[in-house]
PDB file of C-alpha atoms and ligand atoms in Angstrom:
ATOM      1  CA  UNK A   1     103.598 120.129  73.830  1.00  0.00           C
ATOM      2  CA  UNK A   2     101.258 118.109  76.003  1.00  0.00           C
ATOM      3  CA  UNK A   3     100.626 114.651  74.544  1.00  0.00           C
ATOM      4  CA  UNK A   4      99.780 112.395  77.480  1.00  0.00           C
ATOM      5  CA  UNK A   5      98.471 111.996  81.017  1.00  0.00           C
ATOM      6  CA  UNK A   6      99.739 109.440  83.539  1.00  0.00           C
ATOM      7  CA  UNK A   7      97.649 108.557  86.574  1.00  0.00           C
ATOM      8  CA  UNK A   8      98.273 106.942  89.898  1.00  0.00           C
ATOM      9  CA  UNK A   9      95.121 104.985  90.814  1.00  0.00           C
ATOM     10  CA  UNK A  10      94.537 104.663  94.567  1.00  0.00           C
ATOM     11  CA  UNK A  11      93.561 108.099  95.898  1.00  0.00           C
ATOM     12  CA  UNK A  12      93.553 109.719  92.439  1.00  0.00           C
ATOM     13  CA  UNK A  13      90.918 108.018  90.281  1.00  0.00           C
ATOM     14  CA  UNK A  14      89.119 106.411  93.218  1.00  0.00           C
ATOM     15  CA  UNK A  15      89.148 106.434  96.972  1.00  0.00           C
ATOM     16  CA  UNK A  16      90.626 102.927  97.338  1.00  0.00           C
ATOM     17  CA  UNK A  17      93.588 104.418  99.249  1.00  0.00           C
ATOM     18  CA  UNK A  18      91.354 104.300 102.330  1.00  0.00           C
ATOM     19  CA  UNK A  19      91.012 100.506 102.007  1.00  0.00           C
ATOM     20  CA  UNK A  20      94.802 100.119 101.809  1.00  0.00           C
ATOM     21  CA  UNK A  21      95.306 102.285 104.891  1.00  0.00           C
ATOM     22  CA  UNK A  22      92.606 100.595 106.974  1.00  0.00           C
ATOM     23  CA  UNK A  23      93.885  97.115 106.006  1.00  0.00           C
ATOM     24  CA  UNK A  24      97.436  98.123 107.010  1.00  0.00           C
ATOM     25  CA  UNK A  25      96.109  99.652 110.220  1.00  0.00           C
ATOM     26  CA  UNK A  26      94.338  96.368 111.096  1.00  0.00           C
ATOM     27  CA  UNK A  27      97.530  94.385 110.472  1.00  0.00           C
ATOM     28  CA  UNK A  28      99.660  96.848 112.445  1.00  0.00           C
ATOM     29  CA  UNK A  29      97.295  96.511 115.424  1.00  0.00           C
ATOM     30  CA  UNK A  30      97.645  92.730 115.274  1.00  0.00           C
ATOM     31  CA  UNK A  31     101.412  93.178 115.412  1.00  0.00           C
ATOM     32  CA  UNK A  32     101.033  95.457 118.438  1.00  0.00           C
ATOM     33  CA  UNK A  33     101.944  98.596 116.479  1.00  0.00           C
ATOM     34  CA  UNK A  34      99.883 101.777 116.760  1.00  0.00           C
ATOM     35  CA  UNK A  35     100.170 104.039 113.726  1.00  0.00           C
ATOM     36  CA  UNK A  36      99.405 107.772 113.933  1.00  0.00           C
ATOM     37  CA  UNK A  37      97.865 109.607 110.966  1.00  0.00           C
ATOM     38  CA  UNK A  38     101.242 110.888 109.732  1.00  0.00           C
ATOM     39  CA  UNK A  39     102.674 107.380 109.745  1.00  0.00           C
ATOM     40  CA  UNK A  40      99.608 106.080 107.884  1.00  0.00           C
ATOM     41  CA  UNK A  41     100.007 108.879 105.354  1.00  0.00           C
ATOM     42  CA  UNK A  42     103.634 107.897 104.760  1.00  0.00           C
ATOM     43  CA  UNK A  43     102.407 104.486 103.508  1.00  0.00           C
ATOM     44  CA  UNK A  44     100.551 106.052 100.574  1.00  0.00           C
ATOM     45  CA  UNK A  45     101.941 104.937  97.230  1.00  0.00           C
ATOM     46  CA  UNK A  46     104.491 102.494  98.652  1.00  0.00           C
ATOM     47  CA  UNK A  47     104.601  98.921  97.346  1.00  0.00           C
ATOM     48  CA  UNK A  48     103.143  96.127  99.473  1.00  0.00           C
ATOM     49  CA  UNK A  49     106.474  95.012 100.954  1.00  0.00           C
ATOM     50  CA  UNK A  50     107.825  98.554 101.337  1.00  0.00           C
ATOM     51  CA  UNK A  51     104.643  99.394 103.278  1.00  0.00           C
ATOM     52  CA  UNK A  52     105.034  96.397 105.607  1.00  0.00           C
ATOM     53  CA  UNK A  53     108.722  97.152 106.186  1.00  0.00           C
ATOM     54  CA  UNK A  54     107.924 100.769 107.045  1.00  0.00           C
ATOM     55  CA  UNK A  55     105.220  99.667 109.510  1.00  0.00           C
ATOM     56  CA  UNK A  56     107.695  97.305 111.201  1.00  0.00           C
ATOM     57  CA  UNK A  57     110.218 100.161 111.332  1.00  0.00           C
ATOM     58  CA  UNK A  58     107.607 102.447 112.963  1.00  0.00           C
ATOM     59  CA  UNK A  59     107.024  99.703 115.561  1.00  0.00           C
ATOM     60  CA  UNK A  60     110.757  99.091 116.148  1.00  0.00           C
ATOM     61  CA  UNK A  61     110.270  95.532 114.842  1.00  0.00           C
ATOM     62  CA  UNK A  62     112.520  95.720 111.792  1.00  0.00           C
ATOM     63  CA  UNK A  63     114.355  92.424 112.368  1.00  0.00           C
ATOM     64  CA  UNK A  64     111.661  90.597 114.293  1.00  0.00           C
ATOM     65  CA  UNK A  65     110.192  88.466 111.476  1.00  0.00           C
ATOM     66  CA  UNK A  66     111.524  86.162 108.742  1.00  0.00           C
ATOM     67  CA  UNK A  67     110.813  86.881 105.066  1.00  0.00           C
ATOM     68  CA  UNK A  68     108.313  83.982 105.061  1.00  0.00           C
ATOM     69  CA  UNK A  69     106.441  85.499 108.032  1.00  0.00           C
ATOM     70  CA  UNK A  70     106.419  88.883 106.327  1.00  0.00           C
ATOM     71  CA  UNK A  71     104.984  87.309 103.153  1.00  0.00           C
ATOM     72  CA  UNK A  72     102.175  85.865 105.294  1.00  0.00           C
ATOM     73  CA  UNK A  73     101.416  89.258 106.869  1.00  0.00           C
ATOM     74  CA  UNK A  74     101.398  90.934 103.449  1.00  0.00           C
ATOM     75  CA  UNK A  75      99.078  88.231 102.065  1.00  0.00           C
ATOM     76  CA  UNK A  76      96.709  88.742 104.999  1.00  0.00           C
ATOM     77  CA  UNK A  77      96.600  92.496 104.423  1.00  0.00           C
ATOM     78  CA  UNK A  78      96.001  91.894 100.712  1.00  0.00           C
ATOM     79  CA  UNK A  79      93.118  89.486 101.408  1.00  0.00           C
ATOM     80  CA  UNK A  80      91.524  92.181 103.583  1.00  0.00           C
ATOM     81  CA  UNK A  81      92.040  94.782 100.799  1.00  0.00           C
ATOM     82  CA  UNK A  82      90.709  92.473  98.061  1.00  0.00           C
ATOM     83  CA  UNK A  83      87.559  91.835 100.139  1.00  0.00           C
ATOM     84  CA  UNK A  84      87.001  95.609 100.413  1.00  0.00           C
ATOM     85  CA  UNK A  85      87.352  96.334  96.681  1.00  0.00           C
ATOM     86  CA  UNK A  86      84.778  93.700  95.670  1.00  0.00           C
ATOM     87  CA  UNK A  87      81.995  96.190  96.460  1.00  0.00           C
ATOM     88  CA  UNK A  88      83.427  98.929  94.248  1.00  0.00           C
ATOM     89  CA  UNK A  89      81.339 100.247  91.326  1.00  0.00           C
ATOM     90  CA  UNK A  90      81.606 103.174  88.859  1.00  0.00           C
ATOM     91  CA  UNK A  91      80.018 105.292  91.628  1.00  0.00           C
ATOM     92  CA  UNK A  92      83.388 105.076  93.393  1.00  0.00           C
ATOM     93  CA  UNK A  93      85.135 107.119  90.703  1.00  0.00           C
ATOM     94  CA  UNK A  94      86.144 110.365  92.391  1.00  0.00           C
ATOM     95  CA  UNK A  95      84.388 113.640  91.419  1.00  0.00           C
ATOM     96  CA  UNK A  96      85.891 115.428  88.418  1.00  0.00           C
ATOM     97  CA  UNK A  97      87.703 112.371  87.066  1.00  0.00           C
ATOM     98  CA  UNK A  98      85.229 111.381  84.307  1.00  0.00           C
ATOM     99  CA  UNK A  99      85.201 114.963  83.011  1.00  0.00           C
ATOM    100  CA  UNK A 100      89.012 115.060  83.052  1.00  0.00           C
ATOM    101  CA  UNK A 101      89.216 111.785  81.082  1.00  0.00           C
ATOM    102  CA  UNK A 102      86.608 113.085  78.621  1.00  0.00           C
ATOM    103  CA  UNK A 103      88.491 116.369  78.104  1.00  0.00           C
ATOM    104  CA  UNK A 104      91.739 114.448  77.609  1.00  0.00           C
ATOM    105  CA  UNK A 105      90.119 112.163  74.998  1.00  0.00           C
ATOM    106  CA  UNK A 106      88.738 115.221  73.165  1.00  0.00           C
ATOM    107  CA  UNK A 107      92.338 116.467  72.882  1.00  0.00           C
ATOM    108  CA  UNK A 108      93.586 113.042  71.750  1.00  0.00           C
ATOM    109  CA  UNK A 109      95.890 112.764  74.744  1.00  0.00           C
ATOM    110  CA  UNK A 110      97.299 109.321  75.433  1.00  0.00           C
ATOM    111  CA  UNK A 111      96.673 107.942  78.918  1.00  0.00           C
ATOM    112  CA  UNK A 112      98.437 105.480  81.194  1.00  0.00           C
ATOM    113  CA  UNK A 113      98.161 104.081  84.704  1.00  0.00           C
ATOM    114  CA  UNK A 114     101.230 104.122  86.962  1.00  0.00           C
ATOM    115  CA  UNK A 115      99.941 102.359  90.065  1.00  0.00           C
ATOM    116  CA  UNK A 116     102.133 100.286  92.359  1.00  0.00           C
ATOM    117  CA  UNK A 117      99.130  98.078  93.052  1.00  0.00           C
ATOM    118  CA  UNK A 118      98.901  94.562  91.661  1.00  0.00           C
ATOM    119  CA  UNK A 119      95.148  94.989  92.176  1.00  0.00           C
ATOM    120  CA  UNK A 120      94.940  97.955  89.777  1.00  0.00           C
ATOM    121  CA  UNK A 121      93.391  96.036  86.821  1.00  0.00           C
ATOM    122  CA  UNK A 122      90.712  94.569  89.140  1.00  0.00           C
ATOM    123  CA  UNK A 123      89.819  98.020  90.454  1.00  0.00           C
ATOM    124  CA  UNK A 124      89.790  99.587  86.964  1.00  0.00           C
ATOM    125  CA  UNK A 125      87.424  96.823  85.841  1.00  0.00           C
ATOM    126  CA  UNK A 126      85.149  97.396  88.840  1.00  0.00           C
ATOM    127  CA  UNK A 127      85.088 101.117  87.995  1.00  0.00           C
ATOM    128  CA  UNK A 128      84.450 100.192  84.335  1.00  0.00           C
ATOM    129  CA  UNK A 129      87.149 102.572  83.058  1.00  0.00           C
ATOM    130  CA  UNK A 130      89.920 100.130  82.106  1.00  0.00           C
ATOM    131  CA  UNK A 131      89.350 100.782  78.380  1.00  0.00           C
ATOM    132  CA  UNK A 132      90.022 104.499  78.821  1.00  0.00           C
ATOM    133  CA  UNK A 133      93.753 103.812  79.222  1.00  0.00           C
ATOM    134  CA  UNK A 134      96.233 103.035  76.462  1.00  0.00           C
ATOM    135  CA  UNK A 135      98.747 101.487  78.846  1.00  0.00           C
ATOM    136  CA  UNK A 136      98.854 100.062  82.381  1.00  0.00           C
ATOM    137  CA  UNK A 137     102.284  99.539  83.921  1.00  0.00           C
ATOM    138  CA  UNK A 138     102.599  96.055  85.409  1.00  0.00           C
ATOM    139  CA  UNK A 139     104.213  96.674  88.830  1.00  0.00           C
ATOM    140  CA  UNK A 140     105.466  93.069  88.892  1.00  0.00           C
ATOM    141  CA  UNK A 141     107.957  94.043  86.152  1.00  0.00           C
ATOM    142  CA  UNK A 142     109.507  96.905  88.151  1.00  0.00           C
ATOM    143  CA  UNK A 143     112.722  96.799  90.167  1.00  0.00           C
ATOM    144  CA  UNK A 144     112.047  99.770  92.418  1.00  0.00           C
ATOM    145  CA  UNK A 145     108.937 101.214  94.067  1.00  0.00           C
ATOM    146  CA  UNK A 146     107.935 104.868  94.403  1.00  0.00           C
ATOM    147  CA  UNK A 147     109.691 107.273  95.210  1.00  0.00           C
ATOM    148  CA  UNK A 148     111.985 105.748  92.569  1.00  0.00           C
ATOM    149  CA  UNK A 149     111.045 107.206  89.140  1.00  0.00           C
ATOM    150  CA  UNK A 150     110.951 103.796  87.380  1.00  0.00           C
ATOM    151  CA  UNK A 151     107.145 103.443  87.217  1.00  0.00           C
ATOM    152  CA  UNK A 152     106.620 106.942  85.763  1.00  0.00           C
ATOM    153  CA  UNK A 153     109.494 106.551  83.291  1.00  0.00           C
ATOM    154  CA  UNK A 154     108.015 103.197  82.195  1.00  0.00           C
ATOM    155  CA  UNK A 155     104.512 104.658  81.758  1.00  0.00           C
ATOM    156  CA  UNK A 156     105.856 107.525  79.661  1.00  0.00           C
ATOM    157  CA  UNK A 157     107.934 105.139  77.528  1.00  0.00           C
ATOM    158  CA  UNK A 158     104.973 102.808  76.994  1.00  0.00           C
ATOM    159  CA  UNK A 159     103.066 105.814  75.656  1.00  0.00           C
ATOM    160  CA  UNK A 160     106.056 106.619  73.405  1.00  0.00           C
ATOM    161  CA  UNK A 161     106.415 110.106  74.881  1.00  0.00           C
ATOM    162  CA  UNK A 162     109.134 112.342  76.358  1.00  0.00           C
ATOM    163  CA  UNK A 163     109.193 113.689  79.955  1.00  0.00           C
ATOM    164  CA  UNK A 164     108.210 117.192  78.808  1.00  0.00           C
ATOM    165  CA  UNK A 165     105.171 115.840  76.921  1.00  0.00           C
ATOM    166  CA  UNK A 166     103.328 114.343  79.909  1.00  0.00           C
ATOM    167  CA  UNK A 167     101.513 115.394  83.061  1.00  0.00           C
ATOM    168  CA  UNK A 168     101.389 112.906  85.950  1.00  0.00           C
ATOM    169  CA  UNK A 169      98.851 112.835  88.790  1.00  0.00           C
ATOM    170  CA  UNK A 170      99.504 111.702  92.380  1.00  0.00           C
ATOM    171  CA  UNK A 171      97.995 111.826  95.869  1.00  0.00           C
ATOM    172  CA  UNK A 172     101.150 110.571  97.650  1.00  0.00           C
ATOM    173  CA  UNK A 173     104.361 112.403  98.542  1.00  0.00           C
ATOM    174  CA  UNK A 174     106.384 109.336  97.489  1.00  0.00           C
ATOM    175  CA  UNK A 175     104.583 109.415  94.134  1.00  0.00           C
ATOM    176  CA  UNK A 176     105.266 113.110  93.532  1.00  0.00           C
ATOM    177  CA  UNK A 177     108.940 112.465  94.303  1.00  0.00           C
ATOM    178  CA  UNK A 178     108.871 109.675  91.693  1.00  0.00           C
ATOM    179  CA  UNK A 179     107.313 111.997  89.088  1.00  0.00           C
ATOM    180  CA  UNK A 180     109.838 114.747  89.757  1.00  0.00           C
ATOM    181  CA  UNK A 181     112.736 112.279  89.607  1.00  0.00           C
ATOM    182  CA  UNK A 182     111.353 111.244  86.186  1.00  0.00           C
ATOM    183  CA  UNK A 183     111.526 114.928  85.134  1.00  0.00           C
ATOM    184  CA  UNK A 184     107.791 115.126  84.524  1.00  0.00           C
ATOM    185  CA  UNK A 185     105.235 117.777  85.518  1.00  0.00           C
ATOM    186  CA  UNK A 186     103.495 116.697  88.754  1.00  0.00           C
ATOM    187  CA  UNK A 187      99.896 117.421  89.676  1.00  0.00           C
ATOM    188  CA  UNK A 188      99.282 116.755  93.370  1.00  0.00           C
ATOM    189  CA  UNK A 189      95.900 115.979  94.903  1.00  0.00           C
ATOM    190  CA  UNK A 190      95.869 116.832  98.600  1.00  0.00           C
ATOM    191  CA  UNK A 191      98.013 119.074 100.793  1.00  0.00           C
ATOM    192  CA  UNK A 192     100.391 121.275  98.740  1.00  0.00           C
ATOM    193  CA  UNK A 193     102.916 121.562 101.610  1.00  0.00           C
ATOM    194  CA  UNK A 194     103.120 117.786 101.998  1.00  0.00           C
ATOM    195  CA  UNK A 195     103.067 116.859  98.299  1.00  0.00           C
ATOM    196  CA  UNK A 196     105.406 119.532  96.871  1.00  0.00           C
ATOM    197  CA  UNK A 197     104.005 119.063  93.351  1.00  0.00           C
ATOM    198  CA  UNK A 198     104.218 121.576  90.476  1.00  0.00           C
ATOM    199  CA  UNK A 199     100.463 122.200  90.652  1.00  0.00           C
ATOM    200  CA  UNK A 200      98.158 121.091  93.468  1.00  0.00           C
ATOM    201  CA  UNK A 201      94.422 120.822  94.036  1.00  0.00           C
ATOM    202  CA  UNK A 202      92.852 119.978  97.387  1.00  0.00           C
ATOM    203  CA  UNK A 203      90.591 117.324  95.842  1.00  0.00           C
ATOM    204  CA  UNK A 204      89.772 115.827  92.440  1.00  0.00           C
ATOM    205  CA  UNK A 205      86.641 117.944  91.944  1.00  0.00           C
ATOM    206  CA  UNK A 206      89.005 120.896  91.380  1.00  0.00           C
ATOM    207  CA  UNK A 207      90.867 119.228  88.489  1.00  0.00           C
ATOM    208  CA  UNK A 208      90.434 121.240  85.294  1.00  0.00           C
ATOM    209  CA  UNK A 209      92.460 120.175  82.254  1.00  0.00           C
ATOM    210  CA  UNK A 210      92.642 123.668  80.701  1.00  0.00           C
ATOM    211  CA  UNK A 211      93.978 125.212  83.941  1.00  0.00           C
ATOM    212  CA  UNK A 212      96.444 122.392  84.484  1.00  0.00           C
ATOM    213  CA  UNK A 213      97.660 122.672  80.891  1.00  0.00           C
ATOM    214  CA  UNK A 214      98.221 126.422  81.311  1.00  0.00           C
ATOM    215  CA  UNK A 215     100.409 125.735  84.372  1.00  0.00           C
ATOM    216  CA  UNK A 216     102.204 122.945  82.467  1.00  0.00           C
ATOM    217  CA  UNK A 217     102.934 125.239  79.482  1.00  0.00           C
ATOM    218  CA  UNK A 218     104.295 127.989  81.766  1.00  0.00           C
ATOM    219  CA  UNK A 219     106.499 125.453  83.539  1.00  0.00           C
ATOM    220  CA  UNK A 220     107.909 124.090  80.256  1.00  0.00           C
ATOM    221  CA  UNK A 221     108.527 127.624  78.900  1.00  0.00           C
ATOM    222  CA  UNK A 222     110.390 128.601  82.080  1.00  0.00           C
ATOM    223  CA  UNK A 223     112.563 125.488  81.729  1.00  0.00           C
ATOM    224  CA  UNK A 224     113.433 126.302  78.115  1.00  0.00           C
ATOM    225  CA  UNK A 225     114.492 129.898  78.867  1.00  0.00           C
TER     226      UNK A 225
HETATM  227  C1  BG6 B 301      99.546 101.743  95.745  1.00  0.00           C
HETATM  228  C2  BG6 B 301      98.920 102.138  97.061  1.00  0.00           C
HETATM  229  O1  BG6 B 301      98.747 102.196  94.703  1.00  0.00           O
HETATM  230  O2  BG6 B 301      99.667 100.334  95.658  1.00  0.00           O
HETATM  231  C3  BG6 B 301      99.680 101.535  98.229  1.00  0.00           C
HETATM  232  O3  BG6 B 301      98.935 103.552  97.159  1.00  0.00           O
HETATM  233  C4  BG6 B 301      99.803 100.027  98.042  1.00  0.00           C
HETATM  234  O4  BG6 B 301      99.026 101.843  99.428  1.00  0.00           O
HETATM  235  C5  BG6 B 301     100.445  99.725  96.693  1.00  0.00           C
HETATM  236  O5  BG6 B 301     100.613  99.447  99.085  1.00  0.00           O
HETATM  237  C6  BG6 B 301     100.564  98.232  96.412  1.00  0.00           C
HETATM  238  O6  BG6 B 301      99.279  97.698  96.265  1.00  0.00           O
HETATM  239  P1  BG6 B 301      98.928  96.142  96.245  1.00  0.00           P
HETATM  240  O7  BG6 B 301      97.460  96.148  95.923  1.00  0.00           O
HETATM  241  O8  BG6 B 301      99.755  95.527  95.164  1.00  0.00           O
HETATM  242  O9  BG6 B 301      99.266  95.608  97.590  1.00  0.00           O
HETATM  243 MG1   MG B 302      97.889 106.931  95.387  1.00  0.00          MG
END
């Protein structure tokens, strides 16, 4: 039985993913690395350091910099990102999300945030929706980033629920892999072929809790039989 919803933040509740990608793109350019759209897409959902390491790998610069230099690059990217999110307001909540949260509340579903971003609480405050969530995973307490399941397992445990009692939402392939490795039902937002989720919508305006729950129930029944 469905008892909880777990949400990624960037690219799911709000369009802040674009700020991450443009800030990484700026840094990559400075390092003399040109990223194509597929490479930029591969950064979605990855932790700060995992993102930087992947960019250096794309640019064949894996061993070029010391850890201290990499920390500086990551801090520069973060400063750029933090500057971008200052202008965010509740108008930046993606279409369909407020209705989804309202429908979930009406069903007494518990809700958690499973974002790899250390900036998640700031963004949730800017959007004025932080109080909607029962739990927010602190990514600083995790040992592994997405696609490792740790963040989704932690969110589900914080809610006191089992894997077959939650639905998790992601816009990143690495995030969907994390959800599936946690044995949870994955809702993808974006390209179904790229995300490989259990249920996919092209954008958040198409999210409908009743329809998603029907797909979730079918999936759980097929797993029991
Ligand atoms: C994820 C984003 O939510 O958070 C990634 O999808 C980002 O792009 C990651 O790298 C870490 O975010 P931050 O804000 O801690 O650098
Ligand atoms: Mg995301």
